[in-house]
């Protein structure tokens, strides 16, 4: 039975909703326990909940599947972390100038407390702050990680508030807490969680853009000087190519299949190639040129990349990205995407170091589609499960004079499973369910007999048989 915290995360994607239950190894790396997924369909639009009831049903099925595996660890899910990537998700960059003498003075707790007070007061109309990045400081124009005790004539703090529209936050809360009756442990920005683990310290120092082209959104995370600078999410991705192809009088199903089988990011290949599909009447056939498909796909991919570059340029750091672009996501799966990227961006790579933060001996760590969920689990800090039922060890951890038989216990409070001394081995076989954590009346009598030496003490627990059986069933 697991005695470590277990983190349960839901990654809300525009194409797929994914769930992951994971623990962490002593070195902090994430070790997946179980994964599950459901198609998002139209219930998630551009990374945000659109149909609360249907999304609730899908996440309920995911949690049920994860719990079937967690039951082997005597655990069940009680709370969820949710990761999002929606156009309303963005960073709000704040600059806070501390009051300090222009002639120079020592930076003390007074200056840092002033900055923290200003950070605590941050508020944005109709937006919810889901996290605050760690501040970084400029002391006399130079970035300093720890400014305390330095002599300065200028102290500036930079902090980013990651915010989302209130209605987006509220829809997630409604799904988790109102519909599923679970605790919402937190909402994370999936792009930021993934980027923070995917980029090396050198890339972050030199300046690097992490880009995730998904189904309905394209996320952009910028690092420079070793610190996070900006997060933006664009409202288009691979699904837009499917929508574009539907202009060729195709159903959504046919357009998606054609995109996967024939579309390329450039028009310089398969120019004479054609293929045949059933026409919209369901009887006759229709011939389509691959060149026409590629024209749609190429135009959309160029638009996506152009908007990424424009976003970086708007941030004022376009010419300082010496670390280049790290491009990931299912939206980049078209043929010849690398050829297009070489012509449109300065330099790029598809490699990330995220696997360094995962359990390399666990096969689930290599599920490429779950990289974002792995990053969410690594970011999580609160245990998301509780014990299903008592074990002998859980009972012995309590005062036998005041047994609280209906109280649930956290996994940390449950001792390792091993034989309990003083319990008659013959009577143990009479337990109603082997290894279930439920015990026969005789076991309870023997258990308390270890600590009671008089008949009067035993009589305090000598309830009638039916009442005792009812109490056991309640467990």
GROMACS .gro file of C-alpha atoms in nm:
model
  475
    1UNK     CA    1   0.000   0.000   0.000
    2UNK     CA    2   0.131   0.346  -0.097
    3UNK     CA    3   0.236   0.570   0.192
    4UNK     CA    4   0.348   0.857  -0.035
    5UNK     CA    5   0.126   1.144  -0.150
    6UNK     CA    6  -0.056   1.076  -0.475
    7UNK     CA    7  -0.132   1.362  -0.711
    8UNK     CA    8  -0.433   1.341  -0.942
    9UNK     CA    9  -0.436   1.586  -1.232
   10UNK     CA   10  -0.676   1.656  -1.519
   11UNK     CA   11  -0.534   1.811  -1.835
   12UNK     CA   12  -0.813   1.989  -2.024
   13UNK     CA   13  -0.718   1.969  -2.391
   14UNK     CA   14  -0.922   2.091  -2.685
   15UNK     CA   15  -0.908   1.744  -2.842
   16UNK     CA   16  -0.866   1.515  -2.541
   17UNK     CA   17  -0.924   1.533  -2.166
   18UNK     CA   18  -0.649   1.337  -1.991
   19UNK     CA   19  -0.618   1.222  -1.632
   20UNK     CA   20  -0.307   1.110  -1.448
   21UNK     CA   21  -0.249   0.975  -1.098
   22UNK     CA   22   0.114   0.982  -0.992
   23UNK     CA   23   0.347   0.981  -0.695
   24UNK     CA   24   0.696   1.125  -0.663
   25UNK     CA   25   1.021   0.943  -0.608
   26UNK     CA   26   1.269   1.061  -0.341
   27UNK     CA   27   1.453   1.267  -0.606
   28UNK     CA   28   1.128   1.448  -0.693
   29UNK     CA   29   1.070   1.280  -1.029
   30UNK     CA   30   0.713   1.189  -1.120
   31UNK     CA   31   0.617   0.821  -1.126
   32UNK     CA   32   0.282   0.761  -1.303
   33UNK     CA   33   0.041   0.517  -1.140
   34UNK     CA   34  -0.249   0.531  -1.384
   35UNK     CA   35  -0.367   0.722  -1.690
   36UNK     CA   36  -0.708   0.764  -1.851
   37UNK     CA   37  -0.860   0.985  -2.117
   38UNK     CA   38  -1.184   1.091  -2.284
   39UNK     CA   39  -1.241   1.271  -2.616
   40UNK     CA   40  -1.313   1.640  -2.561
   41UNK     CA   41  -1.538   1.665  -2.868
   42UNK     CA   42  -1.725   1.997  -2.859
   43UNK     CA   43  -1.754   1.997  -2.481
   44UNK     CA   44  -1.415   2.170  -2.454
   45UNK     CA   45  -1.373   2.464  -2.688
   46UNK     CA   46  -1.037   2.633  -2.722
   47UNK     CA   47  -0.925   2.473  -2.398
   48UNK     CA   48  -1.220   2.596  -2.187
   49UNK     CA   49  -1.523   2.411  -2.051
   50UNK     CA   50  -1.822   2.463  -2.281
   51UNK     CA   51  -2.070   2.202  -2.157
   52UNK     CA   52  -2.042   2.167  -1.779
   53UNK     CA   53  -2.260   1.858  -1.748
   54UNK     CA   54  -2.091   1.661  -2.025
   55UNK     CA   55  -1.740   1.755  -1.912
   56UNK     CA   56  -1.839   1.648  -1.560
   57UNK     CA   57  -1.950   1.310  -1.691
   58UNK     CA   58  -1.626   1.261  -1.881
   59UNK     CA   59  -1.402   1.357  -1.591
   60UNK     CA   60  -1.612   1.134  -1.363
   61UNK     CA   61  -1.534   0.840  -1.592
   62UNK     CA   62  -1.166   0.932  -1.591
   63UNK     CA   63  -1.157   0.951  -1.212
   64UNK     CA   64  -1.342   0.620  -1.186
   65UNK     CA   65  -1.082   0.454  -1.410
   66UNK     CA   66  -0.795   0.603  -1.211
   67UNK     CA   67  -0.959   0.494  -0.885
   68UNK     CA   68  -0.985   0.137  -1.009
   69UNK     CA   69  -0.605   0.133  -1.013
   70UNK     CA   70  -0.570   0.334  -0.691
   71UNK     CA   71  -0.791   0.084  -0.509
   72UNK     CA   72  -0.499  -0.157  -0.532
   73UNK     CA   73  -0.315   0.091  -0.310
   74UNK     CA   74  -0.617   0.119  -0.077
   75UNK     CA   75  -0.676   0.476  -0.199
   76UNK     CA   76  -0.944   0.683  -0.363
   77UNK     CA   77  -0.941   1.030  -0.519
   78UNK     CA   78  -1.066   1.319  -0.306
   79UNK     CA   79  -0.931   1.621  -0.493
   80UNK     CA   80  -0.810   1.723  -0.838
   81UNK     CA   81  -0.561   1.960  -0.994
   82UNK     CA   82  -0.677   2.092  -1.332
   83UNK     CA   83  -0.445   2.217  -1.603
   84UNK     CA   84  -0.576   2.458  -1.868
   85UNK     CA   85  -0.458   2.619  -2.188
   86UNK     CA   86  -0.720   2.864  -2.312
   87UNK     CA   87  -0.694   3.202  -2.487
   88UNK     CA   88  -0.819   3.381  -2.174
   89UNK     CA   89  -0.514   3.246  -1.988
   90UNK     CA   90  -0.231   3.499  -1.981
   91UNK     CA   91   0.038   3.657  -1.770
   92UNK     CA   92   0.004   4.008  -1.630
   93UNK     CA   93   0.353   4.153  -1.592
   94UNK     CA   94   0.390   4.388  -1.296
   95UNK     CA   95   0.679   4.620  -1.210
   96UNK     CA   96   0.708   4.735  -0.849
   97UNK     CA   97   0.952   5.011  -0.753
   98UNK     CA   98   1.062   5.004  -0.392
   99UNK     CA   99   1.108   5.331  -0.207
  100UNK     CA  100   1.484   5.363  -0.164
  101UNK     CA  101   1.732   5.648  -0.131
  102UNK     CA  102   1.884   5.769  -0.458
  103UNK     CA  103   2.214   5.803  -0.273
  104UNK     CA  104   2.211   5.433  -0.192
  105UNK     CA  105   2.112   5.232   0.113
  106UNK     CA  106   2.105   4.871   0.231
  107UNK     CA  107   1.813   4.661   0.111
  108UNK     CA  108   1.635   4.528   0.420
  109UNK     CA  109   1.322   4.334   0.508
  110UNK     CA  110   1.139   4.666   0.510
  111UNK     CA  111   1.190   4.707   0.134
  112UNK     CA  112   1.107   4.344   0.058
  113UNK     CA  113   0.796   4.353   0.279
  114UNK     CA  114   0.679   4.661   0.088
  115UNK     CA  115   0.717   4.474  -0.240
  116UNK     CA  116   0.534   4.169  -0.104
  117UNK     CA  117   0.250   4.391   0.018
  118UNK     CA  118   0.210   4.534  -0.332
  119UNK     CA  119   0.209   4.183  -0.478
  120UNK     CA  120  -0.059   4.071  -0.231
  121UNK     CA  121  -0.277   4.363  -0.339
  122UNK     CA  122  -0.277   4.269  -0.709
  123UNK     CA  123  -0.627   4.248  -0.851
  124UNK     CA  124  -0.774   4.237  -1.202
  125UNK     CA  125  -1.135   4.309  -1.296
  126UNK     CA  126  -1.331   3.999  -1.401
  127UNK     CA  127  -1.016   3.789  -1.388
  128UNK     CA  128  -0.892   3.536  -1.132
  129UNK     CA  129  -0.527   3.498  -1.035
  130UNK     CA  130  -0.445   3.128  -1.041
  131UNK     CA  131  -0.076   3.163  -0.958
  132UNK     CA  132   0.201   3.416  -0.910
  133UNK     CA  133   0.548   3.361  -1.047
  134UNK     CA  134   0.848   3.399  -0.823
  135UNK     CA  135   0.958   3.766  -0.833
  136UNK     CA  136   1.292   3.860  -0.978
  137UNK     CA  137   1.472   4.178  -0.881
  138UNK     CA  138   1.674   4.446  -1.055
  139UNK     CA  139   1.927   4.613  -0.828
  140UNK     CA  140   2.090   4.916  -0.988
  141UNK     CA  141   1.994   4.774  -1.328
  142UNK     CA  142   2.130   4.422  -1.272
  143UNK     CA  143   1.916   4.114  -1.208
  144UNK     CA  144   1.974   3.971  -0.860
  145UNK     CA  145   1.813   3.655  -0.722
  146UNK     CA  146   1.847   3.762  -0.358
  147UNK     CA  147   1.874   4.139  -0.312
  148UNK     CA  148   1.871   4.152   0.069
  149UNK     CA  149   2.171   4.329   0.228
  150UNK     CA  150   2.291   4.473  -0.104
  151UNK     CA  151   2.364   4.846  -0.126
  152UNK     CA  152   2.133   4.998  -0.386
  153UNK     CA  153   2.001   5.324  -0.516
  154UNK     CA  154   1.735   5.146  -0.720
  155UNK     CA  155   1.531   4.835  -0.642
  156UNK     CA  156   1.271   4.707  -0.889
  157UNK     CA  157   1.074   4.386  -0.854
  158UNK     CA  158   0.919   4.205  -1.150
  159UNK     CA  159   0.637   3.956  -1.095
  160UNK     CA  160   0.384   3.794  -1.324
  161UNK     CA  161   0.030   3.708  -1.222
  162UNK     CA  162  -0.111   3.420  -1.423
  163UNK     CA  163  -0.478   3.502  -1.469
  164UNK     CA  164  -0.787   3.362  -1.639
  165UNK     CA  165  -1.136   3.498  -1.692
  166UNK     CA  166  -1.360   3.448  -1.391
  167UNK     CA  167  -1.618   3.251  -1.590
  168UNK     CA  168  -1.351   3.005  -1.705
  169UNK     CA  169  -1.237   2.954  -1.346
  170UNK     CA  170  -1.595   2.922  -1.222
  171UNK     CA  171  -1.686   2.661  -1.486
  172UNK     CA  172  -1.397   2.440  -1.370
  173UNK     CA  173  -1.493   2.486  -1.007
  174UNK     CA  174  -1.852   2.392  -1.091
  175UNK     CA  175  -1.737   2.072  -1.262
  176UNK     CA  176  -1.505   1.957  -0.983
  177UNK     CA  177  -1.681   2.076  -0.668
  178UNK     CA  178  -2.051   2.108  -0.758
  179UNK     CA  179  -2.089   1.813  -0.995
  180UNK     CA  180  -1.817   1.568  -0.889
  181UNK     CA  181  -1.819   1.664  -0.518
  182UNK     CA  182  -1.439   1.665  -0.510
  183UNK     CA  183  -1.205   1.934  -0.385
  184UNK     CA  184  -1.044   2.160  -0.643
  185UNK     CA  185  -0.681   2.149  -0.526
  186UNK     CA  186  -0.573   2.409  -0.779
  187UNK     CA  187  -0.577   2.528  -1.139
  188UNK     CA  188  -0.247   2.537  -1.324
  189UNK     CA  189  -0.141   2.695  -1.652
  190UNK     CA  190  -0.045   2.381  -1.845
  191UNK     CA  191   0.189   2.564  -2.089
  192UNK     CA  192   0.387   2.722  -1.805
  193UNK     CA  193   0.413   2.395  -1.613
  194UNK     CA  194   0.539   2.213  -1.921
  195UNK     CA  195   0.773   2.488  -2.035
  196UNK     CA  196   0.938   2.520  -1.694
  197UNK     CA  197   1.047   2.154  -1.713
  198UNK     CA  198   1.105   2.130  -2.088
  199UNK     CA  199   1.362   2.408  -2.122
  200UNK     CA  200   1.715   2.385  -1.988
  201UNK     CA  201   1.863   2.652  -1.764
  202UNK     CA  202   2.086   2.759  -2.052
  203UNK     CA  203   1.791   2.802  -2.287
  204UNK     CA  204   1.609   3.009  -2.027
  205UNK     CA  205   1.918   3.223  -1.972
  206UNK     CA  206   1.985   3.285  -2.343
  207UNK     CA  207   1.621   3.351  -2.422
  208UNK     CA  208   1.387   3.083  -2.550
  209UNK     CA  209   1.030   3.051  -2.674
  210UNK     CA  210   0.835   2.737  -2.584
  211UNK     CA  211   0.550   2.679  -2.831
  212UNK     CA  212   0.282   2.409  -2.799
  213UNK     CA  213   0.059   2.382  -3.105
  214UNK     CA  214  -0.244   2.188  -2.984
  215UNK     CA  215  -0.582   2.105  -3.129
  216UNK     CA  216  -0.767   2.426  -3.051
  217UNK     CA  217  -0.498   2.655  -2.910
  218UNK     CA  218  -0.132   2.747  -2.954
  219UNK     CA  219   0.052   2.832  -2.631
  220UNK     CA  220   0.356   3.057  -2.610
  221UNK     CA  221   0.587   3.083  -2.308
  222UNK     CA  222   0.887   3.315  -2.314
  223UNK     CA  223   1.198   3.299  -2.094
  224UNK     CA  224   1.489   3.543  -2.095
  225UNK     CA  225   1.774   3.605  -1.854
  226UNK     CA  226   1.687   3.287  -1.669
  227UNK     CA  227   1.339   3.407  -1.569
  228UNK     CA  228   0.985   3.372  -1.701
  229UNK     CA  229   0.873   3.673  -1.905
  230UNK     CA  230   0.540   3.611  -2.076
  231UNK     CA  231   0.256   3.364  -2.139
  232UNK     CA  232   0.005   3.394  -2.420
  233UNK     CA  233  -0.241   3.146  -2.573
  234UNK     CA  234  -0.363   3.190  -2.931
  235UNK     CA  235  -0.714   3.068  -3.026
  236UNK     CA  236  -0.618   2.836  -3.310
  237UNK     CA  237  -0.441   2.506  -3.368
  238UNK     CA  238  -0.469   2.180  -3.559
  239UNK     CA  239  -0.849   2.177  -3.551
  240UNK     CA  240  -0.852   2.491  -3.764
  241UNK     CA  241  -0.694   2.296  -4.049
  242UNK     CA  242  -0.979   2.048  -4.025
  243UNK     CA  243  -1.230   2.335  -4.036
  244UNK     CA  244  -1.053   2.485  -4.338
  245UNK     CA  245  -1.070   2.155  -4.528
  246UNK     CA  246  -1.444   2.139  -4.467
  247UNK     CA  247  -1.470   2.431  -4.712
  248UNK     CA  248  -1.400   2.168  -4.979
  249UNK     CA  249  -1.752   2.032  -4.917
  250UNK     CA  250  -1.626   1.771  -4.673
  251UNK     CA  251  -1.781   1.644  -4.352
  252UNK     CA  252  -1.579   1.704  -4.035
  253UNK     CA  253  -1.500   1.333  -4.015
  254UNK     CA  254  -1.373   1.320  -4.374
  255UNK     CA  255  -1.178   1.644  -4.333
  256UNK     CA  256  -1.001   1.513  -4.023
  257UNK     CA  257  -0.913   1.185  -4.194
  258UNK     CA  258  -0.781   1.365  -4.502
  259UNK     CA  259  -0.573   1.597  -4.283
  260UNK     CA  260  -0.413   1.303  -4.106
  261UNK     CA  261  -0.346   1.101  -4.422
  262UNK     CA  262  -0.265   1.357  -4.691
  263UNK     CA  263  -0.209   1.711  -4.559
  264UNK     CA  264   0.136   1.866  -4.550
  265UNK     CA  265   0.269   2.197  -4.417
  266UNK     CA  266   0.411   2.295  -4.757
  267UNK     CA  267   0.286   2.269  -5.117
  268UNK     CA  268   0.610   2.154  -5.276
  269UNK     CA  269   0.539   1.779  -5.268
  270UNK     CA  270   0.278   1.541  -5.410
  271UNK     CA  271   0.161   1.814  -5.647
  272UNK     CA  272   0.023   1.567  -5.902
  273UNK     CA  273  -0.109   1.311  -5.654
  274UNK     CA  274  -0.483   1.253  -5.616
  275UNK     CA  275  -0.710   1.033  -5.406
  276UNK     CA  276  -1.073   0.924  -5.422
  277UNK     CA  277  -1.342   0.953  -5.153
  278UNK     CA  278  -1.718   0.900  -5.142
  279UNK     CA  279  -1.908   1.211  -5.244
  280UNK     CA  280  -2.158   1.381  -5.016
  281UNK     CA  281  -2.445   1.184  -5.171
  282UNK     CA  282  -2.291   0.867  -5.028
  283UNK     CA  283  -2.308   0.690  -5.365
  284UNK     CA  284  -2.082   0.854  -5.622
  285UNK     CA  285  -1.708   0.904  -5.589
  286UNK     CA  286  -1.502   1.219  -5.592
  287UNK     CA  287  -1.138   1.283  -5.680
  288UNK     CA  288  -0.938   1.535  -5.474
  289UNK     CA  289  -0.593   1.671  -5.548
  290UNK     CA  290  -0.339   1.655  -5.265
  291UNK     CA  291  -0.213   1.994  -5.382
  292UNK     CA  292  -0.549   2.152  -5.293
  293UNK     CA  293  -0.539   1.992  -4.947
  294UNK     CA  294  -0.184   2.118  -4.892
  295UNK     CA  295  -0.279   2.471  -4.990
  296UNK     CA  296  -0.532   2.486  -4.710
  297UNK     CA  297  -0.302   2.321  -4.456
  298UNK     CA  298   0.004   2.525  -4.550
  299UNK     CA  299  -0.182   2.855  -4.533
  300UNK     CA  300  -0.312   2.780  -4.184
  301UNK     CA  301   0.025   2.659  -4.053
  302UNK     CA  302   0.194   2.973  -4.187
  303UNK     CA  303  -0.068   3.183  -4.009
  304UNK     CA  304  -0.010   3.003  -3.679
  305UNK     CA  305   0.368   3.044  -3.696
  306UNK     CA  306   0.338   3.408  -3.806
  307UNK     CA  307   0.119   3.481  -3.503
  308UNK     CA  308   0.371   3.310  -3.274
  309UNK     CA  309   0.652   3.528  -3.410
  310UNK     CA  310   0.432   3.840  -3.385
  311UNK     CA  311   0.354   3.762  -3.021
  312UNK     CA  312   0.724   3.731  -2.940
  313UNK     CA  313   0.794   4.052  -3.131
  314UNK     CA  314   0.520   4.233  -2.937
  315UNK     CA  315   0.693   4.124  -2.616
  316UNK     CA  316   0.996   4.326  -2.724
  317UNK     CA  317   1.240   4.034  -2.709
  318UNK     CA  318   1.230   3.896  -3.065
  319UNK     CA  319   1.597   3.964  -3.138
  320UNK     CA  320   1.713   3.839  -2.798
  321UNK     CA  321   1.594   3.478  -2.829
  322UNK     CA  322   1.939   3.323  -2.865
  323UNK     CA  323   1.800   2.991  -2.741
  324UNK     CA  324   1.556   2.981  -3.032
  325UNK     CA  325   1.218   2.810  -3.034
  326UNK     CA  326   1.119   2.477  -2.883
  327UNK     CA  327   0.819   2.355  -3.083
  328UNK     CA  328   0.594   2.074  -2.954
  329UNK     CA  329   0.234   1.959  -2.983
  330UNK     CA  330   0.008   1.743  -3.195
  331UNK     CA  331  -0.065   2.033  -3.429
  332UNK     CA  332   0.288   1.997  -3.567
  333UNK     CA  333   0.236   1.641  -3.685
  334UNK     CA  334   0.177   1.735  -4.050
  335UNK     CA  335   0.430   1.619  -4.304
  336UNK     CA  336   0.707   1.870  -4.386
  337UNK     CA  337   0.633   2.087  -4.081
  338UNK     CA  338   1.007   2.110  -4.013
  339UNK     CA  339   1.062   2.248  -4.363
  340UNK     CA  340   0.809   2.522  -4.294
  341UNK     CA  341   0.960   2.603  -3.956
  342UNK     CA  342   1.308   2.641  -4.104
  343UNK     CA  343   1.176   2.903  -4.341
  344UNK     CA  344   0.968   3.094  -4.089
  345UNK     CA  345   1.162   3.106  -3.759
  346UNK     CA  346   1.522   3.177  -3.668
  347UNK     CA  347   1.608   2.841  -3.516
  348UNK     CA  348   1.403   2.570  -3.353
  349UNK     CA  349   1.416   2.233  -3.185
  350UNK     CA  350   1.165   1.960  -3.104
  351UNK     CA  351   1.369   1.824  -2.814
  352UNK     CA  352   1.268   1.887  -2.453
  353UNK     CA  353   1.425   1.769  -2.127
  354UNK     CA  354   1.093   1.702  -1.955
  355UNK     CA  355   1.167   1.328  -1.923
  356UNK     CA  356   1.445   1.412  -1.679
  357UNK     CA  357   1.170   1.488  -1.429
  358UNK     CA  358   0.991   1.155  -1.481
  359UNK     CA  359   1.052   0.803  -1.354
  360UNK     CA  360   1.257   0.652  -1.637
  361UNK     CA  361   1.185   0.299  -1.518
  362UNK     CA  362   0.811   0.352  -1.559
  363UNK     CA  363   0.669   0.276  -1.905
  364UNK     CA  364   0.388   0.530  -1.857
  365UNK     CA  365   0.648   0.809  -1.841
  366UNK     CA  366   0.706   0.764  -2.213
  367UNK     CA  367   0.345   0.825  -2.318
  368UNK     CA  368   0.410   1.134  -2.530
  369UNK     CA  369   0.053   1.263  -2.507
  370UNK     CA  370   0.084   1.277  -2.127
  371UNK     CA  371   0.388   1.505  -2.108
  372UNK     CA  372   0.174   1.801  -2.005
  373UNK     CA  373  -0.001   1.593  -1.737
  374UNK     CA  374   0.340   1.482  -1.605
  375UNK     CA  375   0.440   1.846  -1.572
  376UNK     CA  376   0.116   1.921  -1.386
  377UNK     CA  377   0.182   1.635  -1.144
  378UNK     CA  378   0.536   1.761  -1.084
  379UNK     CA  379   0.396   2.106  -1.004
  380UNK     CA  380   0.131   1.969  -0.765
  381UNK     CA  381   0.208   1.979  -0.395
  382UNK     CA  382  -0.105   1.857  -0.216
  383UNK     CA  383  -0.200   1.492  -0.172
  384UNK     CA  384  -0.518   1.416  -0.369
  385UNK     CA  385  -0.624   1.084  -0.213
  386UNK     CA  386  -0.736   0.924   0.110
  387UNK     CA  387  -0.744   0.568   0.243
  388UNK     CA  388  -1.047   0.361   0.149
  389UNK     CA  389  -1.069   0.166   0.474
  390UNK     CA  390  -0.885   0.067   0.788
  391UNK     CA  391  -0.610  -0.187   0.811
  392UNK     CA  392  -0.496  -0.353   1.136
  393UNK     CA  393  -0.201  -0.112   1.140
  394UNK     CA  394  -0.435   0.187   1.107
  395UNK     CA  395  -0.637   0.070   1.405
  396UNK     CA  396  -0.334   0.008   1.626
  397UNK     CA  397  -0.214   0.361   1.559
  398UNK     CA  398  -0.511   0.488   1.762
  399UNK     CA  399  -0.589   0.488   2.133
  400UNK     CA  400  -0.774   0.156   2.179
  401UNK     CA  401  -0.988   0.303   2.452
  402UNK     CA  402  -1.146   0.550   2.205
  403UNK     CA  403  -1.166   0.381   1.863
  404UNK     CA  404  -1.308   0.611   1.593
  405UNK     CA  405  -1.428   0.343   1.358
  406UNK     CA  406  -1.592   0.576   1.105
  407UNK     CA  407  -1.307   0.822   1.061
  408UNK     CA  408  -1.115   0.812   0.732
  409UNK     CA  409  -0.739   0.818   0.743
  410UNK     CA  410  -0.488   0.978   0.512
  411UNK     CA  411  -0.235   0.756   0.336
  412UNK     CA  412   0.047   0.911   0.539
  413UNK     CA  413  -0.121   0.795   0.863
  414UNK     CA  414  -0.140   0.431   0.755
  415UNK     CA  415   0.152   0.219   0.872
  416UNK     CA  416   0.314  -0.042   0.643
  417UNK     CA  417   0.120  -0.364   0.604
  418UNK     CA  418   0.277  -0.636   0.817
  419UNK     CA  419   0.141  -0.897   1.062
  420UNK     CA  420   0.015  -0.746   1.389
  421UNK     CA  421   0.171  -0.901   1.698
  422UNK     CA  422  -0.062  -1.045   1.963
  423UNK     CA  423  -0.345  -1.130   1.720
  424UNK     CA  424  -0.431  -1.500   1.721
  425UNK     CA  425  -0.337  -1.631   1.377
  426UNK     CA  426  -0.617  -1.888   1.378
  427UNK     CA  427  -0.881  -1.625   1.444
  428UNK     CA  428  -0.742  -1.398   1.175
  429UNK     CA  429  -0.856  -1.649   0.914
  430UNK     CA  430  -1.217  -1.588   1.020
  431UNK     CA  431  -1.222  -1.229   0.894
  432UNK     CA  432  -1.518  -1.179   0.663
  433UNK     CA  433  -1.308  -1.042   0.376
  434UNK     CA  434  -0.945  -1.135   0.347
  435UNK     CA  435  -0.720  -0.832   0.299
  436UNK     CA  436  -1.024  -0.604   0.303
  437UNK     CA  437  -0.946  -0.420   0.626
  438UNK     CA  438  -1.277  -0.540   0.782
  439UNK     CA  439  -1.249  -0.765   1.086
  440UNK     CA  440  -1.456  -1.025   1.264
  441UNK     CA  441  -1.596  -0.966   1.609
  442UNK     CA  442  -1.340  -1.206   1.748
  443UNK     CA  443  -1.057  -1.001   1.597
  444UNK     CA  444  -1.181  -0.684   1.763
  445UNK     CA  445  -1.203  -0.866   2.096
  446UNK     CA  446  -0.850  -1.002   2.057
  447UNK     CA  447  -0.724  -0.661   1.948
  448UNK     CA  448  -0.856  -0.482   2.253
  449UNK     CA  449  -0.752  -0.774   2.476
  450UNK     CA  450  -0.390  -0.670   2.413
  451UNK     CA  451  -0.448  -0.353   2.608
  452UNK     CA  452  -0.722  -0.453   2.860
  453UNK     CA  453  -0.657  -0.674   3.164
  454UNK     CA  454  -0.995  -0.671   3.339
  455UNK     CA  455  -1.338  -0.795   3.242
  456UNK     CA  456  -1.485  -0.453   3.321
  457UNK     CA  457  -1.271  -0.288   3.051
  458UNK     CA  458  -1.372  -0.552   2.795
  459UNK     CA  459  -1.738  -0.510   2.882
  460UNK     CA  460  -1.718  -0.147   2.774
  461UNK     CA  461  -1.691  -0.279   2.417
  462UNK     CA  462  -1.924  -0.576   2.459
  463UNK     CA  463  -2.212  -0.443   2.244
  464UNK     CA  464  -2.481  -0.671   2.115
  465UNK     CA  465  -2.386  -0.868   1.802
  466UNK     CA  466  -2.623  -0.695   1.561
  467UNK     CA  467  -2.506  -0.344   1.653
  468UNK     CA  468  -2.146  -0.450   1.610
  469UNK     CA  469  -2.212  -0.602   1.270
  470UNK     CA  470  -2.387  -0.279   1.163
  471UNK     CA  471  -2.083  -0.074   1.271
  472UNK     CA  472  -1.855  -0.299   1.070
  473UNK     CA  473  -2.072  -0.264   0.760
  474UNK     CA  474  -2.049   0.116   0.794
  475UNK     CA  475  -1.673   0.093   0.755
   0.00000   0.00000   0.00000
